[in-house]
mmCIF file of C-alpha atoms and ligand atoms in Angstrom:
data_model
loop_
_atom_site.group_PDB
_atom_site.id
_atom_site.type_symbol
_atom_site.label_atom_id
_atom_site.label_comp_id
_atom_site.label_asym_id
_atom_site.label_seq_id
_atom_site.Cartn_x
_atom_site.Cartn_y
_atom_site.Cartn_z
ATOM 1 C CA MET A 211 10.194 12.565 11.869
ATOM 2 C CA LEU A 212 11.849 15.287 9.816
ATOM 3 C CA PRO A 213 10.107 18.658 10.286
ATOM 4 C CA GLU A 214 8.849 18.614 6.683
ATOM 5 C CA VAL A 215 7.463 15.108 7.241
ATOM 6 C CA ALA A 216 5.728 16.173 10.446
ATOM 7 C CA SER A 217 4.226 19.116 8.547
ATOM 8 C CA TRP A 218 3.065 16.818 5.715
ATOM 9 C CA TRP A 219 1.652 14.329 8.220
ATOM 10 C CA ARG A 220 -0.456 17.031 9.896
ATOM 11 C CA ARG A 221 -1.669 18.573 6.641
ATOM 12 C CA ARG A 222 -2.239 15.458 4.499
ATOM 13 C CA THR A 223 -3.689 13.009 7.048
ATOM 14 C CA SER A 224 -7.469 12.948 7.481
ATOM 15 C CA ASP A 225 -10.132 10.538 8.660
ATOM 16 C CA THR A 226 -12.828 8.880 6.600
ATOM 17 C CA ALA A 227 -15.360 10.702 8.810
ATOM 18 C CA ASP A 228 -13.994 13.969 7.372
ATOM 19 C CA TRP A 229 -15.465 13.012 3.969
ATOM 20 C CA PRO A 230 -19.255 12.569 4.276
ATOM 21 C CA LEU A 231 -21.225 11.595 1.201
ATOM 22 C CA ASP A 232 -22.814 15.037 0.723
ATOM 23 C CA THR A 233 -19.373 16.622 0.561
ATOM 24 C CA LEU A 234 -18.268 14.106 -2.071
ATOM 25 C CA LEU A 235 -21.446 14.379 -4.146
ATOM 26 C CA ALA A 236 -21.159 18.157 -4.126
ATOM 27 C CA ALA A 237 -17.556 17.895 -5.321
ATOM 28 C CA LYS A 238 -18.035 15.086 -7.871
ATOM 29 C CA GLY A 239 -19.333 17.148 -10.775
ATOM 30 C CA ALA A 240 -18.436 15.394 -14.023
ATOM 31 C CA THR A 241 -15.607 13.392 -12.456
ATOM 32 C CA ARG A 242 -15.970 9.696 -13.281
ATOM 33 C CA ILE A 243 -15.065 7.230 -10.543
ATOM 34 C CA SER A 244 -14.022 3.586 -10.944
ATOM 35 C CA VAL A 245 -13.560 1.082 -8.139
ATOM 36 C CA VAL A 246 -11.209 -1.790 -8.999
ATOM 37 C CA LEU A 247 -10.863 -5.052 -7.084
ATOM 38 C CA PRO A 248 -7.947 -7.290 -8.030
ATOM 39 C CA ALA A 249 -9.121 -10.797 -7.208
ATOM 40 C CA ARG A 250 -7.422 -14.157 -7.258
ATOM 41 C CA ASP A 251 -9.477 -16.914 -5.666
ATOM 42 C CA GLU A 252 -11.583 -14.579 -3.500
ATOM 43 C CA GLU A 253 -15.010 -16.214 -3.932
ATOM 44 C CA ALA A 254 -15.583 -16.102 -0.162
ATOM 45 C CA THR A 255 -15.277 -12.336 0.201
ATOM 46 C CA VAL A 256 -15.523 -10.542 -3.146
ATOM 47 C CA GLY A 257 -19.333 -10.684 -3.340
ATOM 48 C CA ALA A 258 -20.012 -8.804 -0.107
ATOM 49 C CA ILE A 259 -17.553 -6.037 -1.021
ATOM 50 C CA VAL A 260 -19.042 -5.554 -4.482
ATOM 51 C CA ALA A 261 -22.614 -5.692 -3.177
ATOM 52 C CA ALA A 262 -21.927 -3.045 -0.534
ATOM 53 C CA ILE A 263 -20.324 -0.648 -3.013
ATOM 54 C CA ARG A 264 -23.097 -1.186 -5.551
ATOM 55 C CA ALA A 265 -25.892 -0.685 -3.020
ATOM 56 C CA GLU A 266 -24.461 2.260 -1.066
ATOM 57 C CA LEU A 267 -22.372 4.136 -3.626
ATOM 58 C CA ILE A 268 -24.175 3.477 -6.915
ATOM 59 C CA GLU A 269 -27.833 2.663 -6.268
ATOM 60 C CA GLN A 270 -28.424 4.775 -3.149
ATOM 61 C CA VAL A 271 -26.263 7.690 -4.287
ATOM 62 C CA PRO A 272 -24.653 8.292 -7.704
ATOM 63 C CA LEU A 273 -21.059 8.533 -6.482
ATOM 64 C CA VAL A 274 -19.278 5.548 -8.082
ATOM 65 C CA ASP A 275 -19.643 5.001 -11.833
ATOM 66 C CA GLU A 276 -18.318 1.459 -12.203
ATOM 67 C CA ILE A 277 -17.057 -1.482 -10.176
ATOM 68 C CA VAL A 278 -14.578 -3.672 -12.040
ATOM 69 C CA VAL A 279 -13.232 -6.935 -10.666
ATOM 70 C CA ILE A 280 -10.025 -8.002 -12.376
ATOM 71 C CA ASP A 281 -10.133 -11.793 -12.292
ATOM 72 C CA SER A 282 -6.497 -12.668 -11.757
ATOM 73 C CA ARG A 283 -6.492 -16.272 -12.999
ATOM 74 C CA SER A 284 -8.827 -17.457 -10.245
ATOM 75 C CA THR A 285 -9.444 -21.173 -9.989
ATOM 76 C CA ASP A 286 -12.577 -20.810 -7.891
ATOM 77 C CA ARG A 287 -15.943 -19.061 -8.513
ATOM 78 C CA THR A 288 -14.612 -15.522 -8.002
ATOM 79 C CA ALA A 289 -15.815 -14.332 -11.417
ATOM 80 C CA GLU A 290 -19.319 -15.738 -11.007
ATOM 81 C CA VAL A 291 -19.704 -14.432 -7.466
ATOM 82 C CA ALA A 292 -18.448 -10.958 -8.398
ATOM 83 C CA ALA A 293 -20.724 -10.740 -11.445
ATOM 84 C CA ALA A 294 -23.740 -11.897 -9.440
ATOM 85 C CA ALA A 295 -23.019 -9.137 -6.915
ATOM 86 C CA GLY A 296 -23.020 -6.509 -9.670
ATOM 87 C CA ALA A 297 -19.434 -6.079 -10.775
ATOM 88 C CA GLU A 298 -18.107 -5.976 -14.295
ATOM 89 C CA VAL A 299 -15.622 -8.850 -14.341
ATOM 90 C CA VAL A 300 -12.593 -8.706 -16.618
ATOM 91 C CA ALA A 301 -10.064 -11.471 -16.979
ATOM 92 C CA GLN A 302 -6.554 -10.133 -16.439
ATOM 93 C CA ASP A 303 -5.130 -11.970 -19.458
ATOM 94 C CA ALA A 304 -7.901 -10.754 -21.757
ATOM 95 C CA VAL A 305 -6.799 -7.112 -21.387
ATOM 96 C CA LEU A 306 -4.277 -5.848 -23.984
ATOM 97 C CA PRO A 307 -3.372 -9.448 -24.947
ATOM 98 C CA GLU A 308 -0.819 -8.119 -27.406
ATOM 99 C CA THR A 309 1.288 -7.005 -24.423
ATOM 100 C CA GLY A 310 1.716 -10.599 -23.293
ATOM 101 C CA ARG A 311 0.968 -12.200 -19.929
ATOM 102 C CA MET A 312 2.741 -11.176 -16.792
ATOM 103 C CA SER A 313 1.667 -12.247 -13.323
ATOM 104 C CA GLY A 314 0.574 -11.115 -9.940
ATOM 105 C CA LYS A 315 -1.369 -8.329 -8.333
ATOM 106 C CA GLY A 316 0.615 -5.580 -10.049
ATOM 107 C CA GLU A 317 -0.267 -7.049 -13.443
ATOM 108 C CA ALA A 318 -3.944 -7.097 -12.485
ATOM 109 C CA LEU A 319 -3.811 -3.450 -11.401
ATOM 110 C CA TRP A 320 -1.886 -2.318 -14.479
ATOM 111 C CA LYS A 321 -4.410 -4.051 -16.736
ATOM 112 C CA SER A 322 -7.229 -2.377 -14.784
ATOM 113 C CA LEU A 323 -6.206 0.989 -16.228
ATOM 114 C CA ALA A 324 -7.154 -0.350 -19.673
ATOM 115 C CA ALA A 325 -10.342 -1.949 -18.393
ATOM 116 C CA THR A 326 -11.827 1.114 -16.675
ATOM 117 C CA ARG A 327 -12.988 4.608 -17.676
ATOM 118 C CA GLY A 328 -12.795 6.586 -14.440
ATOM 119 C CA ASP A 329 -10.886 9.817 -13.958
ATOM 120 C CA LEU A 330 -10.306 8.600 -10.395
ATOM 121 C CA ILE A 331 -9.549 4.965 -9.653
ATOM 122 C CA VAL A 332 -10.001 3.409 -6.206
ATOM 123 C CA PHE A 333 -8.240 0.100 -5.525
ATOM 124 C CA VAL A 334 -9.733 -2.241 -2.923
ATOM 125 C CA ASP A 335 -8.457 -5.726 -2.107
ATOM 126 C CA ALA A 336 -11.027 -8.472 -2.602
ATOM 127 C CA ASP A 337 -10.058 -10.459 0.494
ATOM 128 C CA LEU A 338 -11.316 -7.912 3.018
ATOM 129 C CA ARG A 339 -13.591 -8.983 5.841
ATOM 130 C CA ALA A 340 -15.801 -6.432 7.607
ATOM 131 C CA PHE A 341 -15.436 -4.095 4.593
ATOM 132 C CA SER A 342 -17.056 -0.664 4.842
ATOM 133 C CA THR A 343 -17.841 1.671 1.947
ATOM 134 C CA GLY A 344 -16.200 4.301 4.150
ATOM 135 C CA TYR A 345 -12.949 2.921 2.703
ATOM 136 C CA VAL A 346 -14.001 4.158 -0.741
ATOM 137 C CA THR A 347 -15.509 7.493 0.342
ATOM 138 C CA GLY A 348 -12.523 8.241 2.592
ATOM 139 C CA LEU A 349 -10.030 7.619 -0.214
ATOM 140 C CA LEU A 350 -12.045 9.796 -2.620
ATOM 141 C CA GLY A 351 -12.305 12.760 -0.229
ATOM 142 C CA PRO A 352 -8.907 14.385 -0.832
ATOM 143 C CA LEU A 353 -9.007 13.618 -4.581
ATOM 144 C CA LEU A 354 -12.441 15.164 -5.129
ATOM 145 C CA THR A 355 -11.741 18.286 -3.068
ATOM 146 C CA ASP A 356 -8.075 19.116 -3.674
ATOM 147 C CA PRO A 357 -6.635 19.144 -7.212
ATOM 148 C CA SER A 358 -3.094 19.177 -5.785
ATOM 149 C CA VAL A 359 -3.605 15.639 -4.397
ATOM 150 C CA GLY A 360 -2.910 12.875 -6.919
ATOM 151 C CA TYR A 361 -2.624 9.742 -4.762
ATOM 152 C CA VAL A 362 -4.300 8.711 -1.516
ATOM 153 C CA LYS A 363 -3.309 5.796 0.726
ATOM 154 C CA GLY A 364 -5.570 4.253 3.311
ATOM 155 C CA CYS A 365 -4.274 3.626 6.812
ATOM 156 C CA TYR A 366 -5.819 1.514 9.536
ATOM 157 C CA ASP A 367 -5.271 -0.740 12.499
ATOM 158 C CA ARG A 368 -4.185 -4.158 11.258
ATOM 159 C CA PRO A 369 -4.830 -7.032 13.664
ATOM 160 C CA LEU A 370 -3.601 -10.496 12.716
ATOM 161 C CA VAL A 371 -6.797 -12.540 12.652
ATOM 162 C CA ASN A 372 -6.798 -16.287 12.156
ATOM 163 C CA GLY A 373 -10.189 -17.751 13.043
ATOM 164 C CA GLU A 374 -10.859 -16.947 16.702
ATOM 165 C CA ASN A 375 -7.250 -15.957 17.298
ATOM 166 C CA ARG A 376 -6.677 -12.174 17.096
ATOM 167 C CA VAL A 377 -3.415 -10.359 17.754
ATOM 168 C CA GLU A 378 -3.844 -6.584 17.837
ATOM 169 C CA GLY A 379 -1.167 -4.924 15.759
ATOM 170 C CA GLY A 380 0.007 -8.290 14.498
ATOM 171 C CA GLY A 381 -0.934 -7.664 10.860
ATOM 172 C CA GLY A 382 1.022 -5.773 8.232
ATOM 173 C CA ARG A 383 4.007 -8.027 8.869
ATOM 174 C CA VAL A 384 5.847 -7.145 5.666
ATOM 175 C CA THR A 385 5.014 -3.481 6.203
ATOM 176 C CA GLU A 386 6.537 -3.428 9.687
ATOM 177 C CA LEU A 387 9.529 -5.685 9.055
ATOM 178 C CA VAL A 388 10.509 -4.784 5.480
ATOM 179 C CA ALA A 389 8.749 -1.820 3.891
ATOM 180 C CA ARG A 390 8.743 0.697 6.734
ATOM 181 C CA PRO A 391 12.421 0.226 7.684
ATOM 182 C CA LEU A 392 13.509 0.502 4.031
ATOM 183 C CA ILE A 393 11.431 3.633 3.471
ATOM 184 C CA ASN A 394 12.812 5.227 6.626
ATOM 185 C CA LEU A 395 16.369 4.364 5.606
ATOM 186 C CA HIS A 396 16.277 5.529 2.010
ATOM 187 C CA TRP A 397 13.188 7.745 1.612
ATOM 188 C CA PRO A 398 12.848 9.445 5.040
ATOM 189 C CA LEU A 399 10.523 12.045 3.506
ATOM 190 C CA LEU A 400 7.988 9.196 3.125
ATOM 191 C CA ALA A 401 8.315 8.134 6.776
ATOM 192 C CA GLY A 402 4.930 9.700 7.559
ATOM 193 C CA VAL A 403 3.057 7.269 5.293
ATOM 194 C CA MET A 404 1.482 4.989 7.885
ATOM 195 C CA GLN A 405 0.509 2.054 5.641
ATOM 196 C CA PRO A 406 2.805 2.106 2.579
ATOM 197 C CA LEU A 407 1.733 -1.385 1.497
ATOM 198 C CA GLY A 408 -1.952 -1.098 2.287
ATOM 199 C CA GLY A 409 -4.092 -2.516 -0.492
ATOM 200 C CA GLU A 410 -6.685 0.277 -0.368
ATOM 201 C CA TYR A 411 -5.624 3.402 -2.231
ATOM 202 C CA ALA A 412 -6.776 5.711 -4.982
ATOM 203 C CA GLY A 413 -5.287 7.921 -7.651
ATOM 204 C CA ARG A 414 -5.926 10.174 -10.599
ATOM 205 C CA ARG A 415 -5.804 8.320 -13.904
ATOM 206 C CA ALA A 416 -3.753 11.206 -15.322
ATOM 207 C CA LEU A 417 -1.040 10.329 -12.770
ATOM 208 C CA LEU A 418 -1.345 6.542 -12.679
ATOM 209 C CA GLU A 419 -1.174 6.136 -16.459
ATOM 210 C CA ARG A 420 2.195 7.936 -16.489
ATOM 211 C CA LEU A 421 3.747 5.470 -14.033
ATOM 212 C CA PRO A 422 5.190 1.977 -14.451
ATOM 213 C CA PHE A 423 3.467 -0.795 -12.482
ATOM 214 C CA VAL A 424 5.691 -3.372 -10.829
ATOM 215 C CA THR A 425 4.085 -6.779 -11.204
ATOM 216 C CA GLY A 426 3.528 -9.237 -8.378
ATOM 217 C CA TYR A 427 3.501 -7.801 -4.880
ATOM 218 C CA GLY A 428 5.925 -4.996 -5.668
ATOM 219 C CA VAL A 429 3.123 -2.821 -6.988
ATOM 220 C CA GLU A 430 2.339 -0.828 -3.839
ATOM 221 C CA MET A 431 5.967 -0.086 -3.046
ATOM 222 C CA GLY A 432 6.697 0.760 -6.670
ATOM 223 C CA LEU A 433 3.743 3.118 -7.029
ATOM 224 C CA LEU A 434 4.460 4.920 -3.755
ATOM 225 C CA LEU A 435 8.109 5.520 -4.649
ATOM 226 C CA ASP A 436 7.267 6.501 -8.229
ATOM 227 C CA VAL A 437 4.471 8.882 -7.218
ATOM 228 C CA PHE A 438 6.895 10.499 -4.790
ATOM 229 C CA GLN A 439 9.566 10.753 -7.503
ATOM 230 C CA ASP A 440 7.154 11.987 -10.184
ATOM 231 C CA ALA A 441 4.737 14.213 -8.283
ATOM 232 C CA GLY A 442 6.380 14.927 -4.923
ATOM 233 C CA LEU A 443 5.357 14.352 -1.303
ATOM 234 C CA ASP A 444 2.548 16.913 -1.284
ATOM 235 C CA ALA A 445 0.727 15.052 -4.073
ATOM 236 C CA ILE A 446 0.226 12.215 -1.577
ATOM 237 C CA ALA A 447 -2.441 12.128 1.130
ATOM 238 C CA GLN A 448 -3.591 9.441 3.545
ATOM 239 C CA VAL A 449 -6.934 8.726 5.180
ATOM 240 C CA ASP A 450 -7.524 6.843 8.412
ATOM 241 C CA LEU A 451 -10.038 4.141 7.469
ATOM 242 C CA GLY A 452 -10.202 2.658 10.958
ATOM 243 C CA ARG A 453 -9.514 -1.075 10.947
ATOM 244 C CA ARG A 454 -8.613 -3.646 8.297
ATOM 245 C CA ILE A 455 -9.184 -7.369 8.517
ATOM 246 C CA HIS A 456 -8.195 -9.536 5.574
ATOM 247 C CA SER A 457 -7.127 -13.058 4.715
ATOM 248 C CA HIS A 458 -3.528 -13.617 5.816
ATOM 249 C CA GLN A 459 -0.882 -15.528 3.942
ATOM 250 C CA SER A 460 1.737 -17.758 5.534
ATOM 251 C CA ASN A 461 5.139 -16.415 6.562
ATOM 252 C CA GLU A 462 6.534 -18.531 3.730
ATOM 253 C CA ALA A 463 4.347 -16.690 1.215
ATOM 254 C CA LEU A 464 5.223 -13.336 2.804
ATOM 255 C CA GLY A 465 8.881 -14.230 2.373
ATOM 256 C CA ALA A 466 8.313 -14.280 -1.372
ATOM 257 C CA MET A 467 6.318 -11.052 -1.124
ATOM 258 C CA SER A 468 9.180 -9.460 0.821
ATOM 259 C CA SER A 469 11.644 -10.518 -1.865
ATOM 260 C CA GLN A 470 9.530 -8.845 -4.534
ATOM 261 C CA ILE A 471 9.381 -5.678 -2.453
ATOM 262 C CA LEU A 472 13.146 -5.742 -1.881
ATOM 263 C CA LEU A 473 13.700 -6.108 -5.637
ATOM 264 C CA THR A 474 11.382 -3.162 -6.210
ATOM 265 C CA VAL A 475 13.279 -1.023 -3.702
ATOM 266 C CA TRP A 476 16.585 -2.066 -5.256
ATOM 267 C CA SER A 477 15.371 -1.014 -8.701
ATOM 268 C CA ARG A 478 14.161 2.382 -7.431
ATOM 269 C CA LEU A 479 17.370 3.033 -5.488
ATOM 270 C CA GLN A 480 19.176 2.687 -8.822
ATOM 271 C CA ARG A 481 16.572 4.359 -11.030
ATOM 272 C CA HIS A 482 16.061 7.347 -8.743
ATOM 273 C CA GLY A 483 19.781 7.806 -8.402
ATOM 274 C CA ARG A 484 19.881 6.938 -4.730
ATOM 275 C CA MET A 485 22.321 4.073 -5.107
ATOM 276 C CA LEU A 486 25.509 6.006 -5.986
ATOM 277 C CA PRO A 487 26.511 7.762 -3.998
ATOM 278 C CA LEU A 488 24.314 6.089 -1.489
ATOM 279 C CA GLU A 489 23.191 8.930 0.725
ATOM 280 C CA ALA A 490 24.066 8.075 4.290
ATOM 281 C CA PRO A 491 20.937 6.159 5.227
ATOM 282 C CA ALA A 492 18.758 7.924 7.730
ATOM 283 C CA THR A 493 19.016 6.256 11.124
ATOM 284 C CA ALA A 494 15.665 7.265 12.611
ATOM 285 C CA LEU A 495 12.753 4.830 12.379
ATOM 286 C CA THR A 496 9.279 6.355 12.629
ATOM 287 C CA GLN A 497 6.473 4.026 13.745
ATOM 288 C CA PHE A 498 2.847 4.681 14.630
ATOM 289 C CA ARG A 499 0.619 3.457 17.445
ATOM 290 C CA ARG A 500 -3.143 4.031 17.667
ATOM 291 C CA ALA A 501 -3.993 6.525 20.413
ATOM 292 C CA PRO A 502 -7.165 8.321 21.499
ATOM 293 C CA GLY A 503 -8.070 10.723 18.690
ATOM 294 C CA GLY A 504 -5.358 9.555 16.292
ATOM 295 C CA HIS A 505 -1.893 8.064 16.521
ATOM 296 C CA ASP A 506 1.198 8.359 18.681
ATOM 297 C CA VAL A 507 4.334 8.820 16.607
ATOM 298 C CA LEU A 508 7.272 6.732 17.851
ATOM 299 C CA VAL A 509 10.718 7.713 16.573
ATOM 300 C CA SER A 510 13.670 5.519 17.503
ATOM 301 C CA ASP A 511 17.347 5.681 16.640
ATOM 302 C CA VAL A 512 18.222 2.484 14.788
ATOM 303 C CA SER A 513 21.796 3.430 13.994
ATOM 304 C CA VAL A 514 24.423 0.719 14.310
ATOM 305 C CA GLY A 515 28.175 1.018 14.853
ATOM 306 C CA GLU A 516 30.875 -1.422 13.747
ATOM 307 C CA ARG A 517 33.921 -2.856 15.485
ATOM 308 C CA PRO A 518 37.112 -3.701 13.527
ATOM 309 C CA PRO A 519 38.452 -7.283 13.345
ATOM 310 C CA MET A 520 39.753 -8.079 16.790
ATOM 311 C CA VAL A 521 43.168 -9.009 15.382
ATOM 312 C CA GLU A 522 43.592 -5.358 14.377
ATOM 313 C CA VAL A 523 43.146 -4.163 17.971
ATOM 314 C CA PRO A 524 46.566 -3.381 19.511
ATOM 315 C CA GLY A 525 45.701 -4.511 23.010
ATOM 316 C CA TYR A 526 44.143 -7.767 21.885
ATOM 317 C CA ALA A 527 47.305 -9.890 21.964
ATOM 318 C CA SER A 528 48.188 -8.727 25.473
ATOM 319 C CA VAL A 529 44.766 -9.355 26.975
ATOM 320 C CA ARG A 530 44.029 -12.557 25.124
ATOM 321 C CA ARG A 531 43.916 -15.238 27.723
ATOM 322 C CA PRO A 532 45.909 -18.362 26.839
ATOM 323 C CA LEU A 533 43.893 -21.518 26.726
ATOM 324 C CA LEU A 534 44.194 -23.391 29.987
ATOM 325 C CA SER A 535 47.058 -25.792 29.466
HETATM 326 O O1 LIG B 604 -1.708 -12.695 -8.395
HETATM 327 C C1 LIG B 604 -2.478 -12.055 -7.645
HETATM 328 C C2 LIG B 604 -2.302 -11.984 -6.238
HETATM 329 C C3 LIG B 604 -3.203 -11.288 -5.456
HETATM 330 N N1 LIG B 604 -4.264 -10.664 -6.061
HETATM 331 C C4 LIG B 604 -5.239 -9.937 -5.249
HETATM 332 O O2 LIG B 604 -4.596 -8.845 -4.610
HETATM 333 C C5 LIG B 604 -5.179 -8.620 -3.321
HETATM 334 C C6 LIG B 604 -4.096 -8.708 -2.248
HETATM 335 O O3 LIG B 604 -3.455 -9.959 -2.388
HETATM 336 P P1 LIG B 604 -3.204 -10.913 -1.123
HETATM 337 O O4 LIG B 604 -4.444 -11.020 -0.312
HETATM 338 O O5 LIG B 604 -2.619 -12.181 -1.672
HETATM 339 O O6 LIG B 604 -2.083 -10.121 -0.353
HETATM 340 P P2 LIG B 604 -2.054 -9.848 1.242
HETATM 341 O O7 LIG B 604 -3.269 -9.008 1.518
HETATM 342 O O8 LIG B 604 -2.088 -11.160 1.913
HETATM 343 O O9 LIG B 604 -0.781 -9.101 1.430
HETATM 344 C C7 LIG B 604 -6.269 -9.685 -3.146
HETATM 345 O O10 LIG B 604 -7.507 -9.137 -3.519
HETATM 346 C C8 LIG B 604 -5.831 -10.767 -4.124
HETATM 347 O O11 LIG B 604 -6.905 -11.565 -4.586
HETATM 348 C C9 LIG B 604 -4.426 -10.689 -7.439
HETATM 349 O O12 LIG B 604 -5.371 -10.081 -7.951
HETATM 350 N N2 LIG B 604 -3.538 -11.378 -8.192
HETATM 351 O O1 LIG B 605 1.156 -5.062 4.625
HETATM 352 C C1 LIG B 605 1.659 -6.212 4.692
HETATM 353 O O2 LIG B 605 2.632 -6.491 5.424
HETATM 354 C C2 LIG B 605 1.109 -7.343 3.795
HETATM 355 C C3 LIG B 605 0.826 -8.601 4.662
HETATM 356 O O3 LIG B 605 -0.146 -8.273 5.614
HETATM 357 P P1 LIG B 605 -0.456 -9.285 6.851
HETATM 358 O O4 LIG B 605 0.820 -9.434 7.653
HETATM 359 O O5 LIG B 605 -0.935 -10.591 6.267
HETATM 360 O O6 LIG B 605 -1.552 -8.563 7.612
HETATM 361 O O7 LIG B 605 -0.100 -6.962 3.143
HETATM 362 C C4 LIG B 605 -0.053 -5.919 2.199
HETATM 363 O O8 LIG B 605 1.029 -6.030 1.325
HETATM 364 C C5 LIG B 605 0.834 -6.386 -0.045
HETATM 365 C C6 LIG B 605 2.123 -6.020 -0.802
HETATM 366 O O9 LIG B 605 2.222 -4.627 -0.949
HETATM 367 C C7 LIG B 605 -0.382 -5.712 -0.657
HETATM 368 O O10 LIG B 605 -0.555 -6.120 -2.020
HETATM 369 C C8 LIG B 605 -1.591 -6.132 0.145
HETATM 370 O O11 LIG B 605 -2.755 -5.503 -0.393
HETATM 371 C C9 LIG B 605 -1.442 -5.714 1.585
HETATM 372 O O12 LIG B 605 -2.431 -6.438 2.305
#
């Protein structure tokens, strides 16, 4: 990691345990807090997430002011289940209808800005299993206690869980194979962000409403790069939320997700003036591995060389063995 990234990583990384409820309640003051769940066909999981937030962070303590589920064209009972659990449910296409209908998670999150009232907005995926309200309190900690922080990403261990089959570290496939390498190549100052695509994050409305939202699955990559461009690295913090288990899509579906993320990166390379002249891409890849008390940081050199066409090599003709006659 670059020295300035290592410094950021030490200063701006905390743990959800660092943000107990009494600290947050003391810091809340008049700050309004919205929790948003983008949900497409999540009837199996959305209810438990909403119920936990309502019980622990609204009814037991007055921390969260509203829970809004953005129903993203679900074809199942997501809306009914979320409402029964205590969420305000808003249909994605019913928000700002005059702006037309775009699709995907990014559209749901962009519309959520017009469907909520909070000064701080916490985004939580609706497909989480084993959800803890510590996700929400952890993400709020830096925002409620440090005005210089504008955007907080969650980070966590991400096993790949399919039924009884569990592969530790097998989740976050697009993160590890697409997002992290691209960030390290073109935005090495963001190499310390451990889960750039994680679906749990929070931000100040005053920052989020100034930023474009990429639709589809480009939204996380787009927001991270645009927050960095607009507000700088130190406006970003990350909180270790422990472990994340969610519903996994097929590799085929993640291929489409990867394409949307590549298109987002391409657009930001151009828009942020990183395409011409393309700065020599950084050749160090920073990865993270859970270790006692935190994470080990693994930095590897991923540089590649290139050989010229063999026909241009002077000695080639003389060493080229004739085919056996
Ligand atoms: O068009 C969409 C696609 C996804 N989602 C929601 O966005 C979150 C993350 O999506 P998904 O689980 O498909 O992505 P993954 O976690 O598999 O990367 C989930 O709550 C989805 O229900 C959404 O609201 N609209
Ligand atoms: O991080 C990832 O690689 C992908 C896929 O995760 P898995 O390989 O299914 O655990 O999941 C994330 O990416 C999406 C695109 O940014 C987000 O919208 C999801 O919330 C997040 O789960």
